[in-house]
Every structure is written in structure tokens, then in C-alpha cells.
Short mmCIF file of N, CA and C in Angstrom, two decimals:
data_model
loop_
_atom_site.label_atom_id
_atom_site.label_comp_id
_atom_site.label_asym_id
_atom_site.label_seq_id
_atom_site.Cartn_x
_atom_site.Cartn_y
_atom_site.Cartn_z
N MET L 1 21.35 -15.16 -12.38
CA MET L 1 20.95 -14.15 -11.42
C MET L 1 19.52 -13.68 -11.68
N ALA L 2 19.08 -13.72 -12.95
CA ALA L 2 17.73 -13.27 -13.27
C ALA L 2 16.67 -14.11 -12.54
N ASP L 3 16.88 -15.41 -12.47
CA ASP L 3 15.93 -16.27 -11.76
C ASP L 3 15.88 -15.93 -10.27
N MET L 4 17.03 -15.62 -9.71
CA MET L 4 17.09 -15.26 -8.30
C MET L 4 16.33 -13.96 -8.06
N LEU L 5 16.51 -13.00 -8.95
CA LEU L 5 15.81 -11.73 -8.81
C LEU L 5 14.30 -11.89 -9.04
N LEU L 6 13.93 -12.85 -9.88
CA LEU L 6 12.51 -13.14 -10.06
C LEU L 6 11.89 -13.63 -8.75
N THR L 7 12.60 -14.46 -8.02
CA THR L 7 12.07 -14.92 -6.72
C THR L 7 11.91 -13.74 -5.78
N LEU L 8 12.85 -12.80 -5.82
CA LEU L 8 12.75 -11.61 -4.97
C LEU L 8 11.53 -10.78 -5.36
N LEU L 9 11.28 -10.64 -6.64
CA LEU L 9 10.10 -9.90 -7.09
C LEU L 9 8.82 -10.56 -6.56
N ILE L 10 8.75 -11.86 -6.64
CA ILE L 10 7.56 -12.58 -6.16
C ILE L 10 7.38 -12.37 -4.66
N VAL L 11 8.47 -12.51 -3.91
CA VAL L 11 8.38 -12.34 -2.45
C VAL L 11 8.04 -10.89 -2.11
N ALA L 12 8.52 -9.94 -2.89
CA ALA L 12 8.21 -8.53 -2.64
C ALA L 12 6.74 -8.20 -2.90
N VAL L 13 6.12 -8.95 -3.79
CA VAL L 13 4.71 -8.74 -4.12
C VAL L 13 3.78 -9.48 -3.15
N MET L 14 4.30 -10.46 -2.45
CA MET L 14 3.46 -11.28 -1.57
C MET L 14 2.69 -10.50 -0.52
N PRO L 15 3.25 -9.48 0.12
CA PRO L 15 2.43 -8.75 1.10
C PRO L 15 1.16 -8.15 0.48
N TYR L 16 1.25 -7.79 -0.79
CA TYR L 16 0.09 -7.21 -1.46
C TYR L 16 -0.89 -8.30 -1.90
N LEU L 17 -0.37 -9.45 -2.24
CA LEU L 17 -1.23 -10.62 -2.49
C LEU L 17 -1.98 -10.97 -1.21
N ALA L 18 -1.26 -10.94 -0.09
CA ALA L 18 -1.86 -11.27 1.20
C ALA L 18 -2.90 -10.24 1.63
N LYS L 19 -2.83 -9.06 1.07
CA LYS L 19 -3.78 -7.99 1.42
C LYS L 19 -5.16 -8.25 0.82
N ALA L 20 -5.22 -8.94 -0.32
CA ALA L 20 -6.50 -9.14 -1.01
C ALA L 20 -7.56 -9.80 -0.13
N PRO L 21 -7.29 -10.95 0.51
CA PRO L 21 -8.33 -11.52 1.36
C PRO L 21 -8.60 -10.67 2.61
N LEU L 22 -7.60 -9.90 3.04
CA LEU L 22 -7.81 -9.00 4.17
C LEU L 22 -8.81 -7.91 3.79
N VAL L 23 -8.67 -7.36 2.60
CA VAL L 23 -9.62 -6.35 2.13
C VAL L 23 -11.02 -6.95 2.09
N TRP L 24 -11.14 -8.18 1.60
CA TRP L 24 -12.44 -8.84 1.56
C TRP L 24 -13.02 -8.97 2.97
N ALA L 25 -12.18 -9.40 3.92
CA ALA L 25 -12.65 -9.56 5.31
C ALA L 25 -13.09 -8.22 5.89
N MET L 26 -12.36 -7.18 5.56
CA MET L 26 -12.73 -5.85 6.06
C MET L 26 -14.05 -5.40 5.44
N GLN L 27 -14.25 -5.70 4.16
CA GLN L 27 -15.53 -5.37 3.51
C GLN L 27 -16.67 -6.11 4.20
N GLN L 28 -16.44 -7.37 4.55
CA GLN L 28 -17.47 -8.17 5.22
C GLN L 28 -17.78 -7.64 6.61
N ALA L 29 -16.83 -6.91 7.20
CA ALA L 29 -17.00 -6.39 8.56
C ALA L 29 -17.53 -4.96 8.55
N GLY L 30 -18.37 -4.64 7.59
CA GLY L 30 -19.00 -3.33 7.59
C GLY L 30 -18.44 -2.36 6.56
N GLY L 31 -17.60 -2.83 5.68
CA GLY L 31 -17.02 -1.94 4.67
C GLY L 31 -15.60 -1.55 5.04
N TYR L 32 -14.79 -1.37 4.04
CA TYR L 32 -13.38 -1.02 4.23
C TYR L 32 -13.27 0.39 4.79
N ASP L 33 -12.66 0.53 5.95
CA ASP L 33 -12.47 1.84 6.57
C ASP L 33 -11.14 2.41 6.09
N ASN L 34 -11.20 3.22 5.06
CA ASN L 34 -9.98 3.78 4.48
C ASN L 34 -9.39 4.90 5.34
N HIS L 35 -10.16 5.42 6.26
CA HIS L 35 -9.65 6.45 7.16
C HIS L 35 -8.79 5.84 8.27
N TYR L 36 -9.24 4.70 8.80
CA TYR L 36 -8.54 4.04 9.90
C TYR L 36 -8.46 2.52 9.64
N PRO L 37 -7.78 2.10 8.58
CA PRO L 37 -7.78 0.67 8.25
C PRO L 37 -7.12 -0.19 9.32
N ARG L 38 -6.07 0.29 9.95
CA ARG L 38 -5.41 -0.54 10.97
C ARG L 38 -6.27 -0.69 12.22
N ARG L 39 -7.02 0.31 12.54
CA ARG L 39 -7.95 0.19 13.67
C ARG L 39 -8.99 -0.88 13.34
N GLN L 40 -9.51 -0.84 12.13
CA GLN L 40 -10.50 -1.84 11.72
C GLN L 40 -9.87 -3.24 11.70
N GLN L 41 -8.66 -3.34 11.20
CA GLN L 41 -7.98 -4.65 11.15
C GLN L 41 -7.80 -5.22 12.56
N ALA L 42 -7.50 -4.36 13.52
CA ALA L 42 -7.29 -4.81 14.90
C ALA L 42 -8.57 -5.38 15.51
N LEU L 43 -9.71 -5.00 14.97
CA LEU L 43 -10.99 -5.48 15.50
C LEU L 43 -11.50 -6.74 14.81
N LEU L 44 -10.85 -7.14 13.73
CA LEU L 44 -11.30 -8.33 13.00
C LEU L 44 -11.11 -9.59 13.84
N LYS L 45 -11.94 -10.56 13.59
CA LYS L 45 -11.88 -11.84 14.30
C LYS L 45 -11.78 -12.97 13.27
N ASP L 46 -11.31 -14.11 13.74
CA ASP L 46 -11.25 -15.35 12.96
C ASP L 46 -10.52 -15.14 11.64
N PHE L 47 -11.22 -15.34 10.51
CA PHE L 47 -10.59 -15.25 9.19
C PHE L 47 -9.92 -13.89 8.98
N GLY L 48 -10.60 -12.83 9.33
CA GLY L 48 -10.03 -11.49 9.16
C GLY L 48 -8.79 -11.28 9.99
N GLU L 49 -8.80 -11.79 11.19
CA GLU L 49 -7.63 -11.67 12.07
C GLU L 49 -6.45 -12.45 11.51
N ARG L 50 -6.72 -13.63 10.97
CA ARG L 50 -5.64 -14.43 10.35
C ARG L 50 -5.12 -13.75 9.09
N CYS L 51 -6.01 -13.14 8.32
CA CYS L 51 -5.57 -12.41 7.12
C CYS L 51 -4.67 -11.24 7.49
N THR L 52 -5.01 -10.56 8.56
CA THR L 52 -4.17 -9.44 9.03
C THR L 52 -2.79 -9.95 9.40
N ALA L 53 -2.74 -11.02 10.16
CA ALA L 53 -1.45 -11.59 10.58
C ALA L 53 -0.64 -12.06 9.38
N ALA L 54 -1.28 -12.70 8.41
CA ALA L 54 -0.58 -13.18 7.21
C ALA L 54 -0.01 -12.02 6.42
N HIS L 55 -0.78 -10.94 6.33
CA HIS L 55 -0.34 -9.75 5.61
C HIS L 55 0.91 -9.15 6.27
N TYR L 56 0.85 -8.95 7.58
CA TYR L 56 1.99 -8.36 8.29
C TYR L 56 3.20 -9.29 8.26
N ASN L 57 2.96 -10.59 8.40
CA ASN L 57 4.07 -11.53 8.40
C ASN L 57 4.77 -11.58 7.05
N SER L 58 4.05 -11.30 5.99
CA SER L 58 4.67 -11.28 4.67
C SER L 58 5.71 -10.16 4.57
N PHE L 59 5.43 -9.03 5.20
CA PHE L 59 6.43 -7.96 5.25
C PHE L 59 7.63 -8.38 6.09
N GLU L 60 7.38 -9.07 7.19
CA GLU L 60 8.47 -9.53 8.05
C GLU L 60 9.38 -10.51 7.31
N ALA L 61 8.79 -11.42 6.56
CA ALA L 61 9.57 -12.41 5.81
C ALA L 61 10.38 -11.75 4.70
N LEU L 62 9.87 -10.67 4.16
CA LEU L 62 10.56 -9.98 3.07
C LEU L 62 11.95 -9.52 3.51
N GLY L 63 12.08 -9.02 4.72
CA GLY L 63 13.38 -8.57 5.22
C GLY L 63 14.41 -9.69 5.26
N LEU L 64 14.00 -10.85 5.74
CA LEU L 64 14.90 -11.99 5.79
C LEU L 64 15.32 -12.39 4.38
N TYR L 65 14.37 -12.39 3.45
CA TYR L 65 14.70 -12.81 2.10
C TYR L 65 15.58 -11.79 1.38
N ILE L 66 15.35 -10.53 1.62
CA ILE L 66 16.23 -9.51 1.04
C ILE L 66 17.67 -9.73 1.52
N ALA L 67 17.82 -10.02 2.80
CA ALA L 67 19.16 -10.30 3.34
C ALA L 67 19.79 -11.49 2.63
N ALA L 68 19.01 -12.53 2.39
CA ALA L 68 19.54 -13.71 1.69
C ALA L 68 19.97 -13.35 0.27
N ILE L 69 19.20 -12.53 -0.41
CA ILE L 69 19.55 -12.12 -1.77
C ILE L 69 20.81 -11.25 -1.76
N VAL L 70 20.97 -10.42 -0.76
CA VAL L 70 22.20 -9.63 -0.66
C VAL L 70 23.42 -10.55 -0.55
N PHE L 71 23.30 -11.63 0.20
CA PHE L 71 24.38 -12.61 0.31
C PHE L 71 24.71 -13.19 -1.07
N VAL L 72 23.67 -13.53 -1.82
CA VAL L 72 23.87 -14.13 -3.14
C VAL L 72 24.55 -13.13 -4.08
N VAL L 73 24.09 -11.89 -4.05
CA VAL L 73 24.69 -10.86 -4.91
C VAL L 73 26.16 -10.67 -4.53
N ALA L 74 26.46 -10.67 -3.24
CA ALA L 74 27.85 -10.52 -2.80
C ALA L 74 28.71 -11.68 -3.27
N ALA L 75 28.13 -12.87 -3.34
CA ALA L 75 28.88 -14.04 -3.78
C ALA L 75 29.17 -14.01 -5.28
N GLU L 76 28.39 -13.23 -6.01
CA GLU L 76 28.54 -13.08 -7.46
C GLU L 76 28.45 -14.40 -8.22
N ASN L 77 27.75 -15.35 -7.64
CA ASN L 77 27.58 -16.66 -8.29
C ASN L 77 26.29 -17.29 -7.78
N VAL L 78 25.47 -17.75 -8.71
CA VAL L 78 24.24 -18.43 -8.35
C VAL L 78 24.36 -19.89 -8.76
N THR L 79 24.31 -20.76 -7.78
CA THR L 79 24.39 -22.20 -8.06
C THR L 79 22.98 -22.77 -8.18
N SER L 80 22.87 -23.97 -8.72
CA SER L 80 21.56 -24.61 -8.82
C SER L 80 20.97 -24.87 -7.43
N SER L 81 21.82 -25.15 -6.46
CA SER L 81 21.34 -25.35 -5.08
C SER L 81 20.76 -24.07 -4.50
N MET L 82 21.37 -22.95 -4.83
CA MET L 82 20.85 -21.66 -4.37
C MET L 82 19.48 -21.40 -4.98
N LEU L 83 19.34 -21.70 -6.26
CA LEU L 83 18.04 -21.51 -6.93
C LEU L 83 16.97 -22.40 -6.32
N ILE L 84 17.33 -23.62 -5.99
CA ILE L 84 16.37 -24.53 -5.35
C ILE L 84 15.92 -23.95 -4.01
N ALA L 85 16.88 -23.46 -3.22
CA ALA L 85 16.54 -22.86 -1.92
C ALA L 85 15.67 -21.62 -2.10
N ALA L 86 15.97 -20.82 -3.11
CA ALA L 86 15.19 -19.61 -3.36
C ALA L 86 13.75 -19.95 -3.74
N TRP L 87 13.58 -20.90 -4.65
CA TRP L 87 12.23 -21.29 -5.05
C TRP L 87 11.50 -22.01 -3.92
N LEU L 88 12.24 -22.74 -3.10
CA LEU L 88 11.63 -23.37 -1.93
C LEU L 88 11.09 -22.31 -0.98
N PHE L 89 11.83 -21.23 -0.80
CA PHE L 89 11.35 -20.13 0.03
C PHE L 89 10.04 -19.59 -0.52
N VAL L 90 9.99 -19.35 -1.83
CA VAL L 90 8.78 -18.81 -2.45
C VAL L 90 7.60 -19.76 -2.24
N VAL L 91 7.81 -21.04 -2.50
CA VAL L 91 6.73 -22.02 -2.34
C VAL L 91 6.28 -22.11 -0.89
N CYS L 92 7.23 -22.10 0.03
CA CYS L 92 6.88 -22.14 1.46
C CYS L 92 6.07 -20.92 1.86
N ARG L 93 6.46 -19.77 1.38
CA ARG L 93 5.74 -18.55 1.75
C ARG L 93 4.31 -18.54 1.17
N LEU L 94 4.15 -19.05 -0.03
CA LEU L 94 2.79 -19.15 -0.59
C LEU L 94 1.97 -20.16 0.20
N GLY L 95 2.59 -21.28 0.56
CA GLY L 95 1.92 -22.27 1.40
C GLY L 95 1.57 -21.72 2.77
N TYR L 96 2.47 -20.90 3.30
CA TYR L 96 2.24 -20.27 4.60
C TYR L 96 0.98 -19.41 4.56
N LEU L 97 0.84 -18.61 3.50
CA LEU L 97 -0.36 -17.77 3.38
C LEU L 97 -1.61 -18.65 3.33
N LEU L 98 -1.57 -19.67 2.52
CA LEU L 98 -2.72 -20.56 2.39
C LEU L 98 -3.08 -21.19 3.73
N CYS L 99 -2.07 -21.65 4.45
CA CYS L 99 -2.32 -22.26 5.77
C CYS L 99 -2.90 -21.26 6.75
N TYR L 100 -2.44 -20.03 6.70
CA TYR L 100 -2.98 -19.00 7.60
C TYR L 100 -4.45 -18.77 7.28
N TRP L 101 -4.76 -18.60 5.99
CA TRP L 101 -6.14 -18.33 5.60
C TRP L 101 -7.07 -19.47 5.96
N LEU L 102 -6.58 -20.71 5.85
CA LEU L 102 -7.41 -21.89 6.12
C LEU L 102 -7.37 -22.35 7.58
N ASN L 103 -6.61 -21.65 8.41
CA ASN L 103 -6.50 -21.94 9.84
C ASN L 103 -5.87 -23.31 10.11
N TRP L 104 -4.85 -23.64 9.33
CA TRP L 104 -4.08 -24.87 9.53
C TRP L 104 -2.82 -24.51 10.31
N ALA L 105 -2.96 -24.35 11.60
CA ALA L 105 -1.88 -23.80 12.43
C ALA L 105 -0.63 -24.66 12.45
N ALA L 106 -0.77 -25.97 12.63
CA ALA L 106 0.42 -26.83 12.72
C ALA L 106 1.18 -26.84 11.39
N ALA L 107 0.45 -26.99 10.30
CA ALA L 107 1.09 -26.98 8.98
C ALA L 107 1.75 -25.63 8.72
N ARG L 108 1.08 -24.57 9.13
CA ARG L 108 1.64 -23.22 8.95
C ARG L 108 2.98 -23.09 9.66
N SER L 109 3.07 -23.60 10.87
CA SER L 109 4.31 -23.50 11.63
C SER L 109 5.44 -24.30 10.97
N LEU L 110 5.12 -25.47 10.47
CA LEU L 110 6.12 -26.28 9.77
C LEU L 110 6.59 -25.60 8.49
N ILE L 111 5.66 -25.03 7.76
CA ILE L 111 6.00 -24.34 6.52
C ILE L 111 6.82 -23.09 6.81
N TRP L 112 6.47 -22.39 7.88
CA TRP L 112 7.26 -21.23 8.29
C TRP L 112 8.71 -21.65 8.56
N LEU L 113 8.87 -22.75 9.29
CA LEU L 113 10.21 -23.26 9.58
C LEU L 113 10.95 -23.60 8.28
N GLY L 114 10.24 -24.18 7.33
CA GLY L 114 10.85 -24.49 6.03
C GLY L 114 11.32 -23.24 5.30
N SER L 115 10.54 -22.18 5.37
CA SER L 115 10.94 -20.94 4.69
C SER L 115 12.16 -20.31 5.36
N VAL L 116 12.21 -20.33 6.67
CA VAL L 116 13.37 -19.80 7.38
C VAL L 116 14.61 -20.63 7.06
N ALA L 117 14.44 -21.95 7.06
CA ALA L 117 15.57 -22.84 6.74
C ALA L 117 16.06 -22.59 5.31
N ALA L 118 15.14 -22.36 4.39
CA ALA L 118 15.53 -22.10 2.99
C ALA L 118 16.33 -20.80 2.90
N ALA L 119 15.89 -19.76 3.59
CA ALA L 119 16.60 -18.48 3.54
C ALA L 119 17.98 -18.58 4.18
N ILE L 120 18.06 -19.25 5.31
CA ILE L 120 19.36 -19.40 5.99
C ILE L 120 20.29 -20.27 5.14
N SER L 121 19.74 -21.31 4.54
CA SER L 121 20.55 -22.17 3.65
C SER L 121 21.10 -21.36 2.48
N LEU L 122 20.27 -20.50 1.95
CA LEU L 122 20.70 -19.64 0.85
C LEU L 122 21.87 -18.76 1.28
N MET L 123 21.78 -18.20 2.46
CA MET L 123 22.88 -17.37 2.98
C MET L 123 24.15 -18.18 3.16
N LEU L 124 24.02 -19.37 3.74
CA LEU L 124 25.20 -20.21 3.98
C LEU L 124 25.85 -20.67 2.66
N MET L 125 25.01 -21.00 1.68
CA MET L 125 25.56 -21.39 0.38
C MET L 125 26.29 -20.22 -0.29
N ALA L 126 25.73 -19.03 -0.14
CA ALA L 126 26.38 -17.85 -0.72
C ALA L 126 27.71 -17.57 -0.02
N LEU L 127 27.73 -17.74 1.29
CA LEU L 127 28.99 -17.55 2.03
C LEU L 127 30.05 -18.53 1.55
N ALA L 128 29.64 -19.74 1.27
CA ALA L 128 30.58 -20.77 0.81
C ALA L 128 31.15 -20.43 -0.57
N GLU L 129 30.48 -19.60 -1.32
CA GLU L 129 30.94 -19.21 -2.66
C GLU L 129 31.92 -18.03 -2.63
N LEU L 130 31.99 -17.36 -1.49
CA LEU L 130 32.90 -16.20 -1.40
C LEU L 130 34.35 -16.68 -1.44
N PRO L 131 35.22 -15.88 -2.06
CA PRO L 131 36.62 -16.27 -2.13
C PRO L 131 37.30 -16.25 -0.77
#
């Protein structure tokens, strides 16, 4: 279970990892506006706009992954297949951020699909472990 919770910790930190290049983009756009950061983010273009989307999407993905972890905790058993799916989710989400930052739209979409499939697979495997 510790390995599974480690994946959750990594996914929970990802939105803040995704914020780092966004902060850089905001600095490049005239300095970080700490009074109205979301207004400034809404005005960003190109790289900054993609960084904003990657940051917000990381929070969206966190909800799905938390749900998957709840399934695993309810099953009270972590199989090697579950761990593979969990780590696949983490790798896909890191790849997703990279693809967003580099503007690789097609690869990003495929990786997004992989992360969703990994989370749903994790839920289904946990359901199969329930008595």
C-alpha cells in the first residue's frame, strides 16, 4: 500500500510542478501579478497559455486518481497489476505535462487517454478484489 500512496503523493504534487513553468511565463509577460494572477493567466498566449491549461488539468486529473486510490483502499489489497497501472498513470501524467509544454498536441491526447485508461483499469482491478 505504501507504493500506491507514493503514487498519490506524486500526483498530488503535480499541479504545483506544473505551476513552475507557468510562473516563468507570467514573469516573461511583464512580471507575476500576485494581485490578479488568474486574470494575467487568461491573457497569456502560446507557451503561457499551454502552461495554464496544463496546470489546471493537473488538478482535474487529481480527482480521478483520488477516486482510483479510494477503490484500492476499499479493496484492501494491492496487486502487482494495480501498481503497474498506478505507476503508468504517474508516467502518463508527467508525459502529458511535457507534451503540453512542448506543444505536441497529438501525443498529448494519446497520453491523456493512457492516463485515463490506467485510472479506470485501477478501479476495475480493485473492484475485482472485493469479496
